[in-house]
């Protein structure tokens, strides 16, 4: 009497749901234990043709679906506690599902983030994966976007702009000496979960960069009631991104207004930076000071080494 | 600098997100406070053309998206604590969005279930709404599907089969003397949140009926390691469903193998039934004993008043 949906779940996803609260995916709902901490809740969906390409390897699609959410939890200072998954599929493709489930299983292990439940539905449209992830954090310690203070320094992890370049390479709009690195950065975000504690100990405001550094920083500034100045030369760039910029193949807006970075962007008083950097180094995550919070109303100015403003043509990616 | 996605969120959804933990939808994530209770987590998605029709009123689509999840929470014995929403839209239709948000706002009030966050993405396919809802329940009190005991009576709330008939009416496959009631039952589930406490106080096993009573009960029996006998004459039917059955326009499988009932199906020892029924009456929710748990392996038998088995052609709805 088992339906196709049930066998799909029992074959591919039940083996991943080893947490006791998931009830082996054989119940209506899951149970998450609590102990007076705060739960940070984040939901992010990825759509075929928008956030990933139809021929991206299915395991990387699973990585992207979960990691975009883990990136938000890390930016808030929270440790992963579990997630639920909604999968909207056009058809049942066993090879795709097997690879997708394998990728998901790898991340469940890597990030210690159990699969608690999900829903599988059919759609005539593009494949869509919606994840809601939960993170635990001591009560009242969630680091918000609001909170940046005039004089705070601005820190970003990893490198900026690679994913946008990787997408351009995949779409045949760009060539690079290291296309593999850029494509990997587009397909497989590296959520900075290892920095969650450093963020909650030091940052006054924090968010993850997903729609472009410039636009995302403007949002942080907007809710904090401040403005920002970024020194373009201090932006952390990968070697291929630097090479493309130096060769004039791309402008700086390609790097700071592209999407899919999934790095942490945070602010902190100058005296906190050394401790934050030490924790980042210990965690094996690169981090760089890129500018300063100033008085103003949500403006983000990019300046060159001489302090001259660099005009940007666009700031971020939007769906509508 | 605000993007179209941002104005969409600020115009339609931020006004609904009045819970302090939602940060006005102007942060990466939301915060849910905890106090050592268990959190029941459920995720259910609805897709245009599968779970709702393209010309269903948008406020009823919002009701359905949220209420299918609240129905699961109620069946587990949990009280609504909040939800997050993923909305995948083909295009930005202001009238549709305004009506959808109005419907959502009504339910947030009705069920005391705050909007905590969400994600809005564009899709070339059918509109899809994925909700993840959270419920609070005292530690260890979640009522599972597993737990039904031989000798337990089987109870179901409301009436069964109306939603499947409502869909048939909307699709022009059926006519009825009270089409409005049936269509309303299809479009607007009535989650039995008022019975959450009665369920956790009395039920040995519980689930919500969403894919057809027969198949869903078989799942409950499967994980409980038992079987069930349902007396067909005791199934609670609405007046139009009864009339169609009596007239021979539909068979019993249309009622028990259709989807979208969103009623609670639970089991309990005979001595608990009177208390459960009293609580249900106080809550204004109809409930009926429809059969008994017996020894066996997941079989669900339907019998007539003389105890003769009624053969069913199908048991439930499946996506794949």
PDB file of C-alpha atoms in Angstrom, chain A residues 18-272:
ATOM      1  CA  UNK A  18      19.041   9.375  12.232  1.00  0.00           C
ATOM      2  CA  UNK A  19      18.163  11.959  14.882  1.00  0.00           C
ATOM      3  CA  UNK A  20      15.638  10.474  17.364  1.00  0.00           C
ATOM      4  CA  UNK A  21      13.458  13.575  16.960  1.00  0.00           C
ATOM      5  CA  UNK A  22      12.951  12.786  13.266  1.00  0.00           C
ATOM      6  CA  UNK A  23      11.101   9.519  14.064  1.00  0.00           C
ATOM      7  CA  UNK A  24      12.695   8.017  10.935  1.00  0.00           C
ATOM      8  CA  UNK A  25      10.486  10.381   8.855  1.00  0.00           C
ATOM      9  CA  UNK A  26       7.576   8.072   9.659  1.00  0.00           C
ATOM     10  CA  UNK A  27       5.479  10.611  11.552  1.00  0.00           C
ATOM     11  CA  UNK A  28       3.628  13.834  10.716  1.00  0.00           C
ATOM     12  CA  UNK A  29       6.203  16.054  12.389  1.00  0.00           C
ATOM     13  CA  UNK A  30       9.537  16.101  14.195  1.00  0.00           C
ATOM     14  CA  UNK A  31      10.518  17.069  17.718  1.00  0.00           C
ATOM     15  CA  UNK A  32      13.315  19.484  18.593  1.00  0.00           C
ATOM     16  CA  UNK A  33      14.346  19.446  22.253  1.00  0.00           C
ATOM     17  CA  UNK A  34      14.996  22.802  23.914  1.00  0.00           C
ATOM     18  CA  UNK A  35      16.597  23.934  27.140  1.00  0.00           C
ATOM     19  CA  UNK A  36      15.827  27.623  27.467  1.00  0.00           C
ATOM     20  CA  UNK A  37      18.195  28.737  24.713  1.00  0.00           C
ATOM     21  CA  UNK A  38      17.035  30.807  21.750  1.00  0.00           C
ATOM     22  CA  UNK A  39      16.389  29.071  18.460  1.00  0.00           C
ATOM     23  CA  UNK A  40      17.458  30.968  15.373  1.00  0.00           C
ATOM     24  CA  UNK A  41      15.161  30.046  12.478  1.00  0.00           C
ATOM     25  CA  UNK A  42      16.076  30.634   8.855  1.00  0.00           C
ATOM     26  CA  UNK A  43      14.408  29.661   5.606  1.00  0.00           C
ATOM     27  CA  UNK A  44      15.938  29.926   2.142  1.00  0.00           C
ATOM     28  CA  UNK A  45      14.845  28.309  -1.083  1.00  0.00           C
ATOM     29  CA  UNK A  46      16.784  27.622  -4.254  1.00  0.00           C
ATOM     30  CA  UNK A  47      15.171  27.312  -7.675  1.00  0.00           C
ATOM     31  CA  UNK A  48      16.523  25.613 -10.798  1.00  0.00           C
ATOM     32  CA  UNK A  49      17.493  28.227 -13.353  1.00  0.00           C
ATOM     33  CA  UNK A  50      17.665  30.954 -10.702  1.00  0.00           C
ATOM     34  CA  UNK A  51      19.951  29.725  -7.901  1.00  0.00           C
ATOM     35  CA  UNK A  52      21.376  26.667  -9.610  1.00  0.00           C
ATOM     36  CA  UNK A  53      21.671  25.424 -13.160  1.00  0.00           C
ATOM     37  CA  UNK A  54      19.773  22.408 -14.545  1.00  0.00           C
ATOM     38  CA  UNK A  55      22.993  20.470 -15.134  1.00  0.00           C
ATOM     39  CA  UNK A  56      24.702  21.292 -11.838  1.00  0.00           C
ATOM     40  CA  UNK A  57      25.706  18.039 -10.129  1.00  0.00           C
ATOM     41  CA  UNK A  58      22.855  17.023  -7.768  1.00  0.00           C
ATOM     42  CA  UNK A  59      25.161  16.628  -4.772  1.00  0.00           C
ATOM     43  CA  UNK A  60      26.266  20.258  -5.163  1.00  0.00           C
ATOM     44  CA  UNK A  61      22.611  21.330  -5.380  1.00  0.00           C
ATOM     45  CA  UNK A  62      22.007  19.621  -2.031  1.00  0.00           C
ATOM     46  CA  UNK A  63      25.073  21.376  -0.608  1.00  0.00           C
ATOM     47  CA  UNK A  64      23.804  24.727  -1.817  1.00  0.00           C
ATOM     48  CA  UNK A  65      20.264  24.196  -0.503  1.00  0.00           C
ATOM     49  CA  UNK A  66      21.456  23.443   3.027  1.00  0.00           C
ATOM     50  CA  UNK A  67      24.538  25.648   3.185  1.00  0.00           C
ATOM     51  CA  UNK A  68      22.772  28.859   2.175  1.00  0.00           C
ATOM     52  CA  UNK A  69      20.762  28.373   5.353  1.00  0.00           C
ATOM     53  CA  UNK A  70      23.723  27.399   7.534  1.00  0.00           C
ATOM     54  CA  UNK A  71      25.435  30.561   6.362  1.00  0.00           C
ATOM     55  CA  UNK A  72      22.620  32.653   7.821  1.00  0.00           C
ATOM     56  CA  UNK A  73      22.769  30.764  11.135  1.00  0.00           C
ATOM     57  CA  UNK A  74      26.529  31.319  11.358  1.00  0.00           C
ATOM     58  CA  UNK A  75      26.119  35.023  10.633  1.00  0.00           C
ATOM     59  CA  UNK A  76      23.661  35.258  13.541  1.00  0.00           C
ATOM     60  CA  UNK A  77      26.133  33.475  15.859  1.00  0.00           C
ATOM     61  CA  UNK A  78      24.136  30.238  16.154  1.00  0.00           C
ATOM     62  CA  UNK A  79      25.231  26.585  16.034  1.00  0.00           C
ATOM     63  CA  UNK A  80      23.294  24.247  13.667  1.00  0.00           C
ATOM     64  CA  UNK A  81      20.556  22.209  15.411  1.00  0.00           C
ATOM     65  CA  UNK A  82      18.679  20.644  12.498  1.00  0.00           C
ATOM     66  CA  UNK A  83      16.688  21.331   9.366  1.00  0.00           C
ATOM     67  CA  UNK A  84      13.608  20.378   7.373  1.00  0.00           C
ATOM     68  CA  UNK A  85      13.484  20.107   3.600  1.00  0.00           C
ATOM     69  CA  UNK A  86      10.790  20.663   0.986  1.00  0.00           C
ATOM     70  CA  UNK A  87      11.586  19.161  -2.385  1.00  0.00           C
ATOM     71  CA  UNK A  88       9.444  20.073  -5.416  1.00  0.00           C
ATOM     72  CA  UNK A  89      10.300  17.730  -8.281  1.00  0.00           C
ATOM     73  CA  UNK A  90       9.130  17.479 -11.886  1.00  0.00           C
ATOM     74  CA  UNK A  91       9.661  13.750 -12.118  1.00  0.00           C
ATOM     75  CA  UNK A  92      11.232  10.986 -10.159  1.00  0.00           C
ATOM     76  CA  UNK A  93      14.831  10.602 -11.341  1.00  0.00           C
ATOM     77  CA  UNK A  94      16.491   7.894  -9.246  1.00  0.00           C
ATOM     78  CA  UNK A  95      20.061   8.829 -10.191  1.00  0.00           C
ATOM     79  CA  UNK A  96      19.446  12.498  -9.411  1.00  0.00           C
ATOM     80  CA  UNK A  97      17.794  11.656  -6.094  1.00  0.00           C
ATOM     81  CA  UNK A  98      20.574   9.278  -5.069  1.00  0.00           C
ATOM     82  CA  UNK A  99      23.250  11.887  -5.738  1.00  0.00           C
ATOM     83  CA  UNK A 100      21.212  14.645  -4.089  1.00  0.00           C
ATOM     84  CA  UNK A 101      20.687  12.517  -0.968  1.00  0.00           C
ATOM     85  CA  UNK A 102      24.384  11.619  -0.889  1.00  0.00           C
ATOM     86  CA  UNK A 103      25.341  15.311  -0.938  1.00  0.00           C
ATOM     87  CA  UNK A 104      22.835  16.072   1.780  1.00  0.00           C
ATOM     88  CA  UNK A 105      24.133  13.214   3.907  1.00  0.00           C
ATOM     89  CA  UNK A 106      27.691  14.500   3.624  1.00  0.00           C
ATOM     90  CA  UNK A 107      26.659  17.926   4.883  1.00  0.00           C
ATOM     91  CA  UNK A 108      24.576  16.501   7.719  1.00  0.00           C
ATOM     92  CA  UNK A 109      27.813  14.878   8.925  1.00  0.00           C
ATOM     93  CA  UNK A 110      30.112  17.826   8.178  1.00  0.00           C
ATOM     94  CA  UNK A 111      27.976  20.393   9.970  1.00  0.00           C
ATOM     95  CA  UNK A 112      26.363  18.164  12.615  1.00  0.00           C
ATOM     96  CA  UNK A 113      22.962  19.358  11.420  1.00  0.00           C
ATOM     97  CA  UNK A 114      20.355  16.563  11.470  1.00  0.00           C
ATOM     98  CA  UNK A 115      17.533  16.174   8.952  1.00  0.00           C
ATOM     99  CA  UNK A 116      14.324  16.391  10.990  1.00  0.00           C
ATOM    100  CA  UNK A 117      11.610  16.190   8.375  1.00  0.00           C
ATOM    101  CA  UNK A 118      10.375  17.286   5.018  1.00  0.00           C
ATOM    102  CA  UNK A 119       7.806  17.259   2.318  1.00  0.00           C
ATOM    103  CA  UNK A 120       8.076  16.018  -1.254  1.00  0.00           C
ATOM    104  CA  UNK A 121       5.687  17.409  -3.844  1.00  0.00           C
ATOM    105  CA  UNK A 122       5.339  17.205  -7.607  1.00  0.00           C
ATOM    106  CA  UNK A 123       5.543  20.308  -9.788  1.00  0.00           C
ATOM    107  CA  UNK A 124       5.373  20.956 -13.514  1.00  0.00           C
ATOM    108  CA  UNK A 125       7.878  23.762 -13.075  1.00  0.00           C
ATOM    109  CA  UNK A 126      11.556  23.971 -12.196  1.00  0.00           C
ATOM    110  CA  UNK A 127      12.963  21.911  -9.349  1.00  0.00           C
ATOM    111  CA  UNK A 128      12.847  23.847  -6.100  1.00  0.00           C
ATOM    112  CA  UNK A 129      14.385  23.064  -2.750  1.00  0.00           C
ATOM    113  CA  UNK A 130      13.284  24.942   0.331  1.00  0.00           C
ATOM    114  CA  UNK A 131      15.151  24.450   3.587  1.00  0.00           C
ATOM    115  CA  UNK A 132      14.251  25.721   7.032  1.00  0.00           C
ATOM    116  CA  UNK A 133      17.195  25.453   9.411  1.00  0.00           C
ATOM    117  CA  UNK A 134      17.380  25.877  13.170  1.00  0.00           C
ATOM    118  CA  UNK A 135      20.339  27.060  15.200  1.00  0.00           C
ATOM    119  CA  UNK A 136      20.883  27.173  18.936  1.00  0.00           C
ATOM    120  CA  UNK A 137      22.286  30.245  20.662  1.00  0.00           C
ATOM    121  CA  UNK A 138      22.406  31.374  24.294  1.00  0.00           C
ATOM    122  CA  UNK A 139      19.345  33.439  25.197  1.00  0.00           C
ATOM    123  CA  UNK A 140      19.402  36.980  23.834  1.00  0.00           C
ATOM    124  CA  UNK A 141      22.743  36.590  22.060  1.00  0.00           C
ATOM    125  CA  UNK A 142      21.551  36.543  18.435  1.00  0.00           C
ATOM    126  CA  UNK A 143      23.598  39.060  16.467  1.00  0.00           C
ATOM    127  CA  UNK A 144      21.279  41.192  14.399  1.00  0.00           C
ATOM    128  CA  UNK A 145      21.757  43.348  11.340  1.00  0.00           C
ATOM    129  CA  UNK A 146      20.803  46.285  13.488  1.00  0.00           C
ATOM    130  CA  UNK A 147      23.584  47.230  15.886  1.00  0.00           C
ATOM    131  CA  UNK A 148      26.423  48.668  13.813  1.00  0.00           C
ATOM    132  CA  UNK A 149      27.906  51.755  15.477  1.00  0.00           C
ATOM    133  CA  UNK A 150      29.685  54.716  13.954  1.00  0.00           C
ATOM    134  CA  UNK A 151      33.391  53.949  14.194  1.00  0.00           C
ATOM    135  CA  UNK A 152      32.983  50.168  13.992  1.00  0.00           C
ATOM    136  CA  UNK A 153      35.202  48.424  11.512  1.00  0.00           C
ATOM    137  CA  UNK A 154      33.649  46.248   8.814  1.00  0.00           C
ATOM    138  CA  UNK A 155      34.888  42.680   8.459  1.00  0.00           C
ATOM    139  CA  UNK A 156      34.132  40.125   5.777  1.00  0.00           C
ATOM    140  CA  UNK A 157      35.149  36.452   5.628  1.00  0.00           C
ATOM    141  CA  UNK A 158      36.580  34.495   2.699  1.00  0.00           C
ATOM    142  CA  UNK A 159      36.709  36.145  -0.708  1.00  0.00           C
ATOM    143  CA  UNK A 160      34.076  38.207  -2.502  1.00  0.00           C
ATOM    144  CA  UNK A 161      32.683  37.910  -6.021  1.00  0.00           C
ATOM    145  CA  UNK A 162      33.908  34.432  -6.974  1.00  0.00           C
ATOM    146  CA  UNK A 163      30.445  32.879  -7.167  1.00  0.00           C
ATOM    147  CA  UNK A 164      29.169  35.575  -9.533  1.00  0.00           C
ATOM    148  CA  UNK A 165      32.215  34.946 -11.731  1.00  0.00           C
ATOM    149  CA  UNK A 166      31.645  31.204 -11.542  1.00  0.00           C
ATOM    150  CA  UNK A 167      28.100  31.656 -12.802  1.00  0.00           C
ATOM    151  CA  UNK A 168      29.377  33.854 -15.643  1.00  0.00           C
ATOM    152  CA  UNK A 169      31.881  31.125 -16.587  1.00  0.00           C
ATOM    153  CA  UNK A 170      29.145  28.451 -16.574  1.00  0.00           C
ATOM    154  CA  UNK A 171      26.977  30.669 -18.777  1.00  0.00           C
ATOM    155  CA  UNK A 172      29.818  31.187 -21.239  1.00  0.00           C
ATOM    156  CA  UNK A 173      30.068  34.926 -20.526  1.00  0.00           C
ATOM    157  CA  UNK A 174      33.574  34.816 -19.050  1.00  0.00           C
ATOM    158  CA  UNK A 175      36.806  32.864 -19.236  1.00  0.00           C
ATOM    159  CA  UNK A 176      39.391  32.617 -16.476  1.00  0.00           C
ATOM    160  CA  UNK A 177      42.701  30.944 -15.749  1.00  0.00           C
ATOM    161  CA  UNK A 178      41.060  29.093 -12.834  1.00  0.00           C
ATOM    162  CA  UNK A 179      37.498  28.402 -13.853  1.00  0.00           C
ATOM    163  CA  UNK A 180      37.247  25.363 -11.595  1.00  0.00           C
ATOM    164  CA  UNK A 181      37.724  27.450  -8.454  1.00  0.00           C
ATOM    165  CA  UNK A 182      35.124  29.996  -9.538  1.00  0.00           C
ATOM    166  CA  UNK A 183      32.567  27.348 -10.542  1.00  0.00           C
ATOM    167  CA  UNK A 184      33.085  25.545  -7.250  1.00  0.00           C
ATOM    168  CA  UNK A 185      32.494  28.795  -5.382  1.00  0.00           C
ATOM    169  CA  UNK A 186      29.205  29.237  -7.285  1.00  0.00           C
ATOM    170  CA  UNK A 187      28.002  25.714  -6.707  1.00  0.00           C
ATOM    171  CA  UNK A 188      29.198  24.934  -3.205  1.00  0.00           C
ATOM    172  CA  UNK A 189      28.978  27.674  -0.572  1.00  0.00           C
ATOM    173  CA  UNK A 190      31.268  27.416   2.442  1.00  0.00           C
ATOM    174  CA  UNK A 191      29.128  28.457   5.405  1.00  0.00           C
ATOM    175  CA  UNK A 192      31.287  29.909   8.160  1.00  0.00           C
ATOM    176  CA  UNK A 193      29.765  27.851  10.980  1.00  0.00           C
ATOM    177  CA  UNK A 194      33.196  27.666  12.606  1.00  0.00           C
ATOM    178  CA  UNK A 195      32.954  31.422  13.227  1.00  0.00           C
ATOM    179  CA  UNK A 196      29.543  31.443  14.923  1.00  0.00           C
ATOM    180  CA  UNK A 197      31.059  31.810  18.360  1.00  0.00           C
ATOM    181  CA  UNK A 198      33.478  34.564  17.308  1.00  0.00           C
ATOM    182  CA  UNK A 199      30.582  36.468  15.749  1.00  0.00           C
ATOM    183  CA  UNK A 200      28.426  36.337  18.867  1.00  0.00           C
ATOM    184  CA  UNK A 201      31.368  37.249  21.093  1.00  0.00           C
ATOM    185  CA  UNK A 202      32.578  40.242  19.094  1.00  0.00           C
ATOM    186  CA  UNK A 203      30.205  41.520  16.417  1.00  0.00           C
ATOM    187  CA  UNK A 204      27.836  44.448  16.942  1.00  0.00           C
ATOM    188  CA  UNK A 205      25.941  43.590  13.736  1.00  0.00           C
ATOM    189  CA  UNK A 206      26.195  40.708  11.309  1.00  0.00           C
ATOM    190  CA  UNK A 207      24.583  39.191   8.234  1.00  0.00           C
ATOM    191  CA  UNK A 208      25.466  36.787   5.501  1.00  0.00           C
ATOM    192  CA  UNK A 209      26.354  38.139   2.068  1.00  0.00           C
ATOM    193  CA  UNK A 210      24.028  36.452  -0.405  1.00  0.00           C
ATOM    194  CA  UNK A 211      22.775  39.159  -2.770  1.00  0.00           C
ATOM    195  CA  UNK A 212      26.019  41.107  -3.232  1.00  0.00           C
ATOM    196  CA  UNK A 213      28.255  42.802  -0.690  1.00  0.00           C
ATOM    197  CA  UNK A 214      27.260  46.349  -1.638  1.00  0.00           C
ATOM    198  CA  UNK A 215      23.504  45.890  -1.404  1.00  0.00           C
ATOM    199  CA  UNK A 216      23.667  43.647   1.649  1.00  0.00           C
ATOM    200  CA  UNK A 217      25.885  46.115   3.518  1.00  0.00           C
ATOM    201  CA  UNK A 218      23.411  48.872   2.620  1.00  0.00           C
ATOM    202  CA  UNK A 219      20.661  46.792   4.274  1.00  0.00           C
ATOM    203  CA  UNK A 220      22.754  46.316   7.412  1.00  0.00           C
ATOM    204  CA  UNK A 221      23.464  50.046   7.478  1.00  0.00           C
ATOM    205  CA  UNK A 222      19.788  50.840   6.881  1.00  0.00           C
ATOM    206  CA  UNK A 223      18.502  48.954   9.914  1.00  0.00           C
ATOM    207  CA  UNK A 224      21.454  50.135  11.998  1.00  0.00           C
ATOM    208  CA  UNK A 225      20.883  53.793  11.037  1.00  0.00           C
ATOM    209  CA  UNK A 226      24.427  54.316   9.788  1.00  0.00           C
ATOM    210  CA  UNK A 227      26.444  54.423   6.555  1.00  0.00           C
ATOM    211  CA  UNK A 228      29.647  52.731   5.422  1.00  0.00           C
ATOM    212  CA  UNK A 229      32.833  53.426   3.547  1.00  0.00           C
ATOM    213  CA  UNK A 230      34.586  50.486   1.889  1.00  0.00           C
ATOM    214  CA  UNK A 231      38.156  50.741   0.689  1.00  0.00           C
ATOM    215  CA  UNK A 232      38.029  48.802  -2.573  1.00  0.00           C
ATOM    216  CA  UNK A 233      41.684  47.770  -2.391  1.00  0.00           C
ATOM    217  CA  UNK A 234      41.003  45.968   0.904  1.00  0.00           C
ATOM    218  CA  UNK A 235      38.303  43.694  -0.514  1.00  0.00           C
ATOM    219  CA  UNK A 236      39.504  40.095  -0.196  1.00  0.00           C
ATOM    220  CA  UNK A 237      39.682  38.626  -3.693  1.00  0.00           C
ATOM    221  CA  UNK A 238      40.670  35.209  -4.961  1.00  0.00           C
ATOM    222  CA  UNK A 239      43.598  34.989  -7.383  1.00  0.00           C
ATOM    223  CA  UNK A 240      41.361  34.499 -10.471  1.00  0.00           C
ATOM    224  CA  UNK A 241      39.078  37.363  -9.411  1.00  0.00           C
ATOM    225  CA  UNK A 242      42.097  39.648  -8.917  1.00  0.00           C
ATOM    226  CA  UNK A 243      43.515  38.660 -12.287  1.00  0.00           C
ATOM    227  CA  UNK A 244      40.230  39.445 -14.061  1.00  0.00           C
ATOM    228  CA  UNK A 245      39.926  42.800 -12.291  1.00  0.00           C
ATOM    229  CA  UNK A 246      43.530  43.751 -13.014  1.00  0.00           C
ATOM    230  CA  UNK A 247      43.106  42.785 -16.671  1.00  0.00           C
ATOM    231  CA  UNK A 248      40.035  45.018 -16.935  1.00  0.00           C
ATOM    232  CA  UNK A 249      37.849  42.044 -17.861  1.00  0.00           C
ATOM    233  CA  UNK A 250      35.429  42.869 -15.034  1.00  0.00           C
ATOM    234  CA  UNK A 251      34.571  45.929 -13.002  1.00  0.00           C
ATOM    235  CA  UNK A 252      34.365  46.049  -9.251  1.00  0.00           C
ATOM    236  CA  UNK A 253      30.540  45.972  -9.370  1.00  0.00           C
ATOM    237  CA  UNK A 254      30.693  42.459 -10.793  1.00  0.00           C
ATOM    238  CA  UNK A 255      32.344  41.434  -7.539  1.00  0.00           C
ATOM    239  CA  UNK A 256      30.372  43.491  -5.009  1.00  0.00           C
ATOM    240  CA  UNK A 257      26.932  43.367  -6.648  1.00  0.00           C
ATOM    241  CA  UNK A 258      26.926  39.697  -7.644  1.00  0.00           C
ATOM    242  CA  UNK A 259      25.189  37.151  -5.491  1.00  0.00           C
ATOM    243  CA  UNK A 260      25.938  33.826  -3.847  1.00  0.00           C
ATOM    244  CA  UNK A 261      28.989  34.740  -1.770  1.00  0.00           C
ATOM    245  CA  UNK A 262      27.639  33.256   1.481  1.00  0.00           C
ATOM    246  CA  UNK A 263      30.312  34.948   3.548  1.00  0.00           C
ATOM    247  CA  UNK A 264      29.816  36.690   6.886  1.00  0.00           C
ATOM    248  CA  UNK A 265      29.733  40.476   6.847  1.00  0.00           C
ATOM    249  CA  UNK A 266      29.961  41.954  10.322  1.00  0.00           C
ATOM    250  CA  UNK A 267      30.906  45.047  12.254  1.00  0.00           C
ATOM    251  CA  UNK A 268      32.798  45.427  15.503  1.00  0.00           C
ATOM    252  CA  UNK A 269      34.688  48.028  17.525  1.00  0.00           C
ATOM    253  CA  UNK A 270      38.337  48.333  16.523  1.00  0.00           C
ATOM    254  CA  UNK A 271      39.500  46.862  19.837  1.00  0.00           C
ATOM    255  CA  UNK A 272      37.623  43.618  19.113  1.00  0.00           C
TER     256      UNK A 272
END
